[in-house]
Short mmCIF file of C-alpha atoms in Angstrom, two decimals:
data_model
loop_
_atom_site.label_atom_id
_atom_site.label_comp_id
_atom_site.label_asym_id
_atom_site.label_seq_id
_atom_site.Cartn_x
_atom_site.Cartn_y
_atom_site.Cartn_z
CA UNK A 1 12.65 -8.88 -20.99
CA UNK A 2 10.11 -6.42 -19.56
CA UNK A 3 7.29 -5.02 -21.70
CA UNK A 4 7.23 -1.36 -22.65
CA UNK A 5 4.59 0.64 -20.80
CA UNK A 6 3.74 3.35 -23.31
CA UNK A 7 1.25 4.88 -20.87
CA UNK A 8 4.34 6.68 -19.55
CA UNK A 9 5.07 9.51 -22.01
CA UNK A 10 8.79 9.40 -21.19
CA UNK A 11 9.00 5.72 -22.12
CA UNK A 12 7.12 6.55 -25.32
CA UNK A 13 9.65 9.25 -26.16
CA UNK A 14 12.54 6.83 -25.59
CA UNK A 15 10.72 4.26 -27.75
CA UNK A 16 10.50 6.70 -30.67
CA UNK A 17 14.20 7.42 -30.26
CA UNK A 18 14.89 3.70 -30.46
CA UNK A 19 12.77 3.49 -33.62
CA UNK A 20 14.96 6.19 -35.16
CA UNK A 21 18.10 4.29 -34.14
CA UNK A 22 16.74 1.10 -35.73
CA UNK A 23 17.09 2.80 -39.12
CA UNK A 24 20.84 3.23 -38.72
CA UNK A 25 21.69 -0.23 -40.18
CA UNK A 26 19.67 0.64 -43.29
CA UNK A 27 21.47 3.97 -43.52
CA UNK A 28 24.79 2.15 -43.25
CA UNK A 29 23.83 -0.29 -46.02
CA UNK A 30 22.80 2.61 -48.26
CA UNK A 31 26.10 4.36 -47.64
CA UNK A 32 28.16 1.20 -48.31
CA UNK A 33 26.30 0.51 -51.56
CA UNK A 34 26.63 4.17 -52.61
CA UNK A 35 22.86 4.34 -53.14
CA UNK A 36 21.76 7.95 -52.77
CA UNK A 37 18.21 7.01 -53.81
CA UNK A 38 17.98 4.69 -50.79
CA UNK A 39 20.03 6.87 -48.43
CA UNK A 40 17.70 9.89 -48.58
CA UNK A 41 14.41 8.11 -47.68
CA UNK A 42 16.02 6.34 -44.73
CA UNK A 43 17.50 9.64 -43.55
CA UNK A 44 14.01 11.17 -43.80
CA UNK A 45 12.64 8.29 -41.71
CA UNK A 46 15.27 8.88 -39.03
CA UNK A 47 14.38 12.57 -38.98
CA UNK A 48 10.66 11.68 -38.73
CA UNK A 49 11.05 9.44 -35.68
CA UNK A 50 13.56 11.78 -34.03
CA UNK A 51 11.02 14.61 -34.36
CA UNK A 52 8.32 12.38 -32.86
CA UNK A 53 10.65 11.51 -29.97
CA UNK A 54 11.25 15.19 -29.19
CA UNK A 55 7.51 15.94 -29.45
CA UNK A 56 6.66 13.01 -27.17
CA UNK A 57 9.26 14.16 -24.62
CA UNK A 58 7.77 17.65 -24.57
CA UNK A 59 4.28 16.19 -24.19
CA UNK A 60 5.49 13.95 -21.33
CA UNK A 61 6.68 17.02 -19.42
CA UNK A 62 3.07 18.25 -19.54
CA UNK A 63 1.75 14.85 -18.45
CA UNK A 64 0.51 13.97 -21.93
CA UNK A 65 1.31 11.53 -24.72
CA UNK A 66 1.79 11.86 -28.46
CA UNK A 67 -1.56 11.58 -30.29
CA UNK A 68 -2.29 8.02 -31.47
CA UNK A 69 -3.32 9.32 -34.89
CA UNK A 70 0.08 10.98 -35.29
CA UNK A 71 1.93 7.77 -34.39
CA UNK A 72 -0.21 5.73 -36.80
CA UNK A 73 0.41 8.26 -39.57
CA UNK A 74 4.15 8.13 -38.88
CA UNK A 75 4.22 4.32 -39.11
CA UNK A 76 2.26 4.40 -42.36
CA UNK A 77 4.41 7.14 -43.87
CA UNK A 78 7.60 5.39 -42.85
CA UNK A 79 6.46 2.10 -44.43
CA UNK A 80 5.60 3.95 -47.64
CA UNK A 81 8.90 5.81 -47.77
CA UNK A 82 10.96 2.68 -47.16
CA UNK A 83 8.99 0.66 -49.72
CA UNK A 84 9.38 3.32 -52.41
CA UNK A 85 13.08 3.55 -51.66
CA UNK A 86 13.42 -0.10 -52.69
CA UNK A 87 11.60 0.45 -55.98
CA UNK A 88 13.20 3.68 -57.26
CA UNK A 89 15.14 2.22 -58.96
CA UNK A 90 14.73 -1.50 -58.02
CA UNK A 91 18.42 -2.31 -57.64
CA UNK A 92 19.81 -4.80 -55.07
CA UNK A 93 21.30 -2.01 -52.95
CA UNK A 94 18.03 -0.12 -52.78
CA UNK A 95 15.96 -3.18 -51.96
CA UNK A 96 18.50 -4.28 -49.34
CA UNK A 97 18.22 -0.87 -47.67
CA UNK A 98 14.42 -1.01 -47.77
CA UNK A 99 14.49 -4.56 -46.40
CA UNK A 100 16.58 -3.59 -43.39
CA UNK A 101 14.40 -0.53 -42.78
CA UNK A 102 11.14 -2.50 -43.04
CA UNK A 103 12.46 -5.14 -40.65
CA UNK A 104 13.25 -2.37 -38.17
CA UNK A 105 9.79 -0.92 -38.70
CA UNK A 106 8.15 -4.30 -38.08
CA UNK A 107 10.12 -4.61 -34.85
CA UNK A 108 9.01 -1.11 -33.85
CA UNK A 109 5.36 -1.90 -34.59
CA UNK A 110 5.60 -5.08 -32.52
CA UNK A 111 7.06 -3.11 -29.62
CA UNK A 112 3.84 -1.08 -29.56
CA UNK A 113 2.12 -4.24 -28.29
CA UNK A 114 4.52 -6.47 -26.34
CA UNK A 115 8.22 -7.25 -26.60
CA UNK A 116 7.63 -10.99 -26.88
CA UNK A 117 5.64 -10.40 -30.09
CA UNK A 118 8.73 -9.13 -31.93
CA UNK A 119 9.91 -12.57 -33.23
CA UNK A 120 6.43 -13.39 -34.58
CA UNK A 121 6.49 -10.17 -36.63
CA UNK A 122 10.15 -9.97 -37.61
CA UNK A 123 10.63 -13.60 -38.70
CA UNK A 124 7.85 -13.60 -41.36
CA UNK A 125 9.04 -10.18 -42.49
CA UNK A 126 12.61 -11.47 -42.80
CA UNK A 127 11.43 -14.35 -45.00
CA UNK A 128 9.55 -11.87 -47.17
CA UNK A 129 12.61 -9.67 -47.52
CA UNK A 130 14.68 -12.69 -48.57
CA UNK A 131 12.13 -13.37 -51.31
CA UNK A 132 12.46 -9.75 -52.48
CA UNK A 133 16.24 -9.90 -52.58
CA UNK A 134 16.12 -13.15 -54.54
CA UNK A 135 13.71 -11.55 -57.00
CA UNK A 136 16.07 -8.63 -57.53
CA UNK A 137 19.07 -10.88 -58.01
CA UNK A 138 17.06 -12.79 -60.58
CA UNK A 139 16.41 -9.61 -62.57
CA UNK A 140 12.71 -9.65 -61.88
CA UNK A 141 10.61 -7.05 -63.63
CA UNK A 142 9.38 -3.93 -61.82
CA UNK A 143 5.71 -5.11 -61.80
CA UNK A 144 6.86 -8.35 -60.19
CA UNK A 145 8.78 -6.40 -57.57
CA UNK A 146 5.76 -4.19 -56.91
CA UNK A 147 3.60 -7.28 -56.42
CA UNK A 148 6.18 -8.90 -54.11
CA UNK A 149 6.59 -5.73 -52.05
CA UNK A 150 2.82 -5.34 -51.77
CA UNK A 151 2.46 -8.93 -50.59
CA UNK A 152 5.19 -8.64 -47.99
CA UNK A 153 3.94 -5.30 -46.65
CA UNK A 154 0.34 -6.57 -46.52
CA UNK A 155 1.44 -9.72 -44.67
CA UNK A 156 3.44 -7.66 -42.17
CA UNK A 157 0.58 -5.25 -41.58
CA UNK A 158 -1.90 -8.12 -41.18
CA UNK A 159 0.36 -9.96 -38.73
CA UNK A 160 0.99 -6.84 -36.68
CA UNK A 161 -2.72 -5.96 -36.78
CA UNK A 162 -3.77 -9.37 -35.46
CA UNK A 163 -1.22 -9.18 -32.66
CA UNK A 164 -2.31 -5.63 -31.80
CA UNK A 165 -5.95 -6.74 -31.76
CA UNK A 166 -5.20 -9.68 -29.47
CA UNK A 167 -3.11 -7.46 -27.22
CA UNK A 168 -5.89 -4.87 -27.10
CA UNK A 169 -8.29 -7.58 -25.93
CA UNK A 170 -5.85 -8.78 -23.28
CA UNK A 171 -5.28 -5.29 -21.94
CA UNK A 172 -9.01 -4.57 -21.93
CA UNK A 173 -9.58 -7.75 -19.89
CA UNK A 174 -6.85 -6.70 -17.46
CA UNK A 175 -8.43 -3.24 -17.14
CA UNK A 176 -11.80 -4.83 -16.41
CA UNK A 177 -10.26 -7.04 -13.73
CA UNK A 178 -8.47 -4.05 -12.20
CA UNK A 179 -11.67 -2.02 -12.31
CA UNK A 180 -13.59 -4.84 -10.64
CA UNK A 181 -10.99 -4.91 -7.85
CA UNK A 182 -11.59 -1.18 -7.24
CA UNK A 183 -15.38 -1.17 -7.56
CA UNK A 184 -18.25 -2.31 -5.35
CA UNK A 185 -20.14 -4.96 -7.28
CA UNK A 186 -23.61 -3.99 -6.00
CA UNK A 187 -23.65 -0.21 -6.34
CA UNK A 188 -20.95 0.38 -8.95
CA UNK A 189 -19.31 2.91 -6.63
CA UNK A 190 -15.64 2.69 -5.70
CA UNK A 191 -14.64 0.49 -2.78
CA UNK A 192 -12.04 1.52 -0.21
CA UNK A 193 -9.17 0.39 -2.42
CA UNK A 194 -10.56 2.38 -5.33
CA UNK A 195 -10.98 5.38 -3.05
CA UNK A 196 -7.32 5.23 -2.03
CA UNK A 197 -6.24 5.17 -5.68
CA UNK A 198 -8.59 8.02 -6.64
CA UNK A 199 -7.57 10.22 -3.69
CA UNK A 200 -3.85 9.61 -4.21
CA UNK A 201 -3.78 12.31 -6.92
CA UNK A 202 -5.79 14.88 -4.93
CA UNK A 203 -4.63 17.61 -2.60
CA UNK A 204 -6.54 19.10 0.33
CA UNK A 205 -7.35 22.51 -1.16
CA UNK A 206 -11.12 23.01 -1.10
CA UNK A 207 -11.73 19.30 -0.52
CA UNK A 208 -14.69 18.13 1.55
CA UNK A 209 -16.03 14.72 2.49
CA UNK A 210 -19.67 13.78 2.96
CA UNK A 211 -20.37 10.47 4.70
CA UNK A 212 -23.88 9.13 4.27
CA UNK A 213 -25.67 6.41 6.20
CA UNK A 214 -29.12 4.93 5.44
CA UNK A 215 -31.35 5.41 8.49
CA UNK A 216 -32.70 2.23 10.12
CA UNK A 217 -31.27 0.09 7.36
CA UNK A 218 -31.15 -3.02 9.56
CA UNK A 219 -34.91 -2.74 9.95
CA UNK A 220 -35.34 -2.76 6.16
CA UNK A 221 -33.34 -5.98 5.90
CA UNK A 222 -35.24 -7.56 8.81
CA UNK A 223 -38.70 -6.63 7.49
CA UNK A 224 -38.25 -7.03 3.73
CA UNK A 225 -35.16 -9.19 3.30
CA UNK A 226 -31.68 -8.55 1.96
CA UNK A 227 -32.79 -8.36 -1.67
CA UNK A 228 -34.91 -5.30 -0.88
CA UNK A 229 -32.08 -3.92 1.24
CA UNK A 230 -29.72 -4.29 -1.72
CA UNK A 231 -32.25 -2.53 -3.97
CA UNK A 232 -32.41 0.35 -1.49
CA UNK A 233 -28.62 0.70 -1.57
CA UNK A 234 -28.71 0.84 -5.38
CA UNK A 235 -31.34 3.61 -5.23
CA UNK A 236 -29.21 5.58 -2.76
CA UNK A 237 -26.05 5.10 -4.90
CA UNK A 238 -27.90 6.25 -8.03
CA UNK A 239 -29.13 9.35 -6.20
CA UNK A 240 -25.56 10.06 -5.14
CA UNK A 241 -24.35 9.75 -8.74
CA UNK A 242 -27.12 12.08 -9.93
CA UNK A 243 -25.74 14.89 -7.77
CA UNK A 244 -22.03 14.25 -8.34
CA UNK A 245 -19.81 16.30 -10.62
CA UNK A 246 -16.92 15.21 -12.85
CA UNK A 247 -13.92 14.47 -10.65
CA UNK A 248 -15.93 13.66 -7.52
CA UNK A 249 -15.04 10.43 -5.73
CA UNK A 250 -18.03 8.25 -4.79
CA UNK A 251 -17.39 5.34 -2.45
CA UNK A 252 -19.23 2.55 -0.69
CA UNK A 253 -17.32 2.38 2.56
CA UNK A 254 -19.14 -0.72 3.69
CA UNK A 255 -22.65 -1.86 4.55
CA UNK A 256 -25.05 1.07 4.16
CA UNK A 257 -22.37 3.74 4.53
CA UNK A 258 -21.31 5.77 1.48
CA UNK A 259 -18.85 8.63 0.98
CA UNK A 260 -18.82 11.60 -1.40
CA UNK A 261 -15.45 13.34 -1.70
CA UNK A 262 -15.12 16.43 -3.87
CA UNK A 263 -14.24 20.10 -4.06
CA UNK A 264 -16.56 22.79 -2.68
CA UNK A 265 -15.92 26.39 -1.69
CA UNK A 266 -16.53 25.44 1.94
CA UNK A 267 -18.17 22.79 4.11
CA UNK A 268 -21.52 24.58 4.21
CA UNK A 269 -21.74 24.52 0.41
CA UNK A 270 -21.01 20.79 0.54
CA UNK A 271 -23.73 20.44 3.19
CA UNK A 272 -26.21 22.18 0.88
CA UNK A 273 -25.50 19.65 -1.88
CA UNK A 274 -25.72 16.83 0.66
CA UNK A 275 -29.15 18.10 1.70
CA UNK A 276 -30.29 18.08 -1.94
CA UNK A 277 -29.03 14.51 -2.16
CA UNK A 278 -31.03 13.65 0.97
CA UNK A 279 -34.16 14.93 -0.77
CA UNK A 280 -33.44 12.86 -3.89
CA UNK A 281 -33.09 9.71 -1.80
CA UNK A 282 -36.42 10.31 -0.07
CA UNK A 283 -38.19 10.82 -3.40
CA UNK A 284 -36.50 7.97 -5.30
CA UNK A 285 -36.91 5.42 -2.50
CA UNK A 286 -40.60 6.30 -2.10
CA UNK A 287 -41.12 5.77 -5.84
CA UNK A 288 -39.30 2.42 -5.56
CA UNK A 289 -41.74 1.27 -2.87
CA UNK A 290 -39.44 1.31 0.18
CA UNK A 291 -39.18 4.86 1.60
CA UNK A 292 -35.95 5.52 3.47
CA UNK A 293 -34.10 8.54 4.74
CA UNK A 294 -30.39 9.20 5.09
CA UNK A 295 -28.19 11.05 7.54
CA UNK A 296 -24.98 12.79 6.47
CA UNK A 297 -21.89 14.26 8.08
CA UNK A 298 -19.72 16.84 6.32
CA UNK A 299 -16.13 17.86 6.99
CA UNK A 300 -13.61 20.02 5.14
CA UNK A 301 -10.01 18.93 4.69
CA UNK A 302 -7.41 20.65 6.84
CA UNK A 303 -4.84 22.90 5.08
CA UNK A 304 -1.73 21.16 3.85
CA UNK A 305 -1.24 17.62 2.50
CA UNK A 306 -4.43 15.59 2.17
CA UNK A 307 -5.01 13.14 5.03
CA UNK A 308 -7.95 11.04 3.83
CA UNK A 309 -8.37 8.92 7.02
CA UNK A 310 -8.42 12.07 9.20
CA UNK A 311 -10.93 13.75 6.86
CA UNK A 312 -13.24 10.72 6.93
CA UNK A 313 -12.94 10.45 10.71
CA UNK A 314 -14.15 14.03 11.12
CA UNK A 315 -17.00 13.50 8.63
CA UNK A 316 -17.93 10.29 10.45
CA UNK A 317 -18.09 12.16 13.75
CA UNK A 318 -20.46 14.66 12.11
CA UNK A 319 -22.56 11.75 10.84
CA UNK A 320 -22.93 10.37 14.36
CA UNK A 321 -23.98 13.82 15.51
CA UNK A 322 -26.68 13.83 12.81
CA UNK A 323 -27.96 10.46 14.00
CA UNK A 324 -27.92 11.57 17.62
CA UNK A 325 -29.94 14.65 16.66
CA UNK A 326 -32.76 12.53 15.22
CA UNK A 327 -31.51 11.30 11.82
CA UNK A 328 -32.70 12.45 8.36
CA UNK A 329 -30.47 15.52 8.44
CA UNK A 330 -27.03 16.88 7.53
CA UNK A 331 -24.52 18.05 10.12
CA UNK A 332 -21.28 19.95 9.43
CA UNK A 333 -18.34 18.87 11.57
#
């Protein structure tokens, strides 16, 4: 069975609708046992999750998701409502209704992590509910029922919390692996794969590309060694980051060649920022003990759909023109 990907707001909305549907068995039990005291809280729970489903669907249409705090509050409120419904008054029908509802809620909470976690949450909860039902059949006192309910709910919350914590760690590790696959290990900039992913959501309006190359970089490696060459690349990457704005795409294309993709009013404005970057590199590299200069080529995206390879090709041609003109300069293509 596939895992739910709640990063998709539409899937989240469907999930909340399923949570509402999971209360229907409890509602049926309440109706069959003629327990109005149990029927009303379960009906409120169904209304709660149905409202969340509608809200999540509306948020998904705007590319958003339901706030995590709201979902957590809904889970907590639902657990409280269902628990109280089993205690007011503590009759077998009420507790049966609460048991079915809490089992559904445990399943819903498990679905927020991974589908395969559901048995590990539902089975302990089912045992706890059996204990509650036995206590009611044995005419246990209300304090005893309160203690039993508290124990079962605490155990369910603890189990779900541990699973959620483990799942959070697993997903964080996966994100780190995915990030490493998209990032250049030396400079921390995106690699070509990361650039493709970042540019996939962009359009060509006002987009420019700046391709930068460290002048005479082979000579730095030959004279001082690759460790110094790597240090120079880190200095250049840091200078590029210092001038970037939120949303800009910074890439190490390979070797000593970097790219800066972002939105400017025109190519000449991008060239002005590239020239400021050139000055930062000269200053920072001199302070680091290995002065270097950079050449840059700038190109603006053509109207229409964004063609990243074509944009980079034009910026690369401008870079070669800068090198042919004597290096340490910016040329607009």
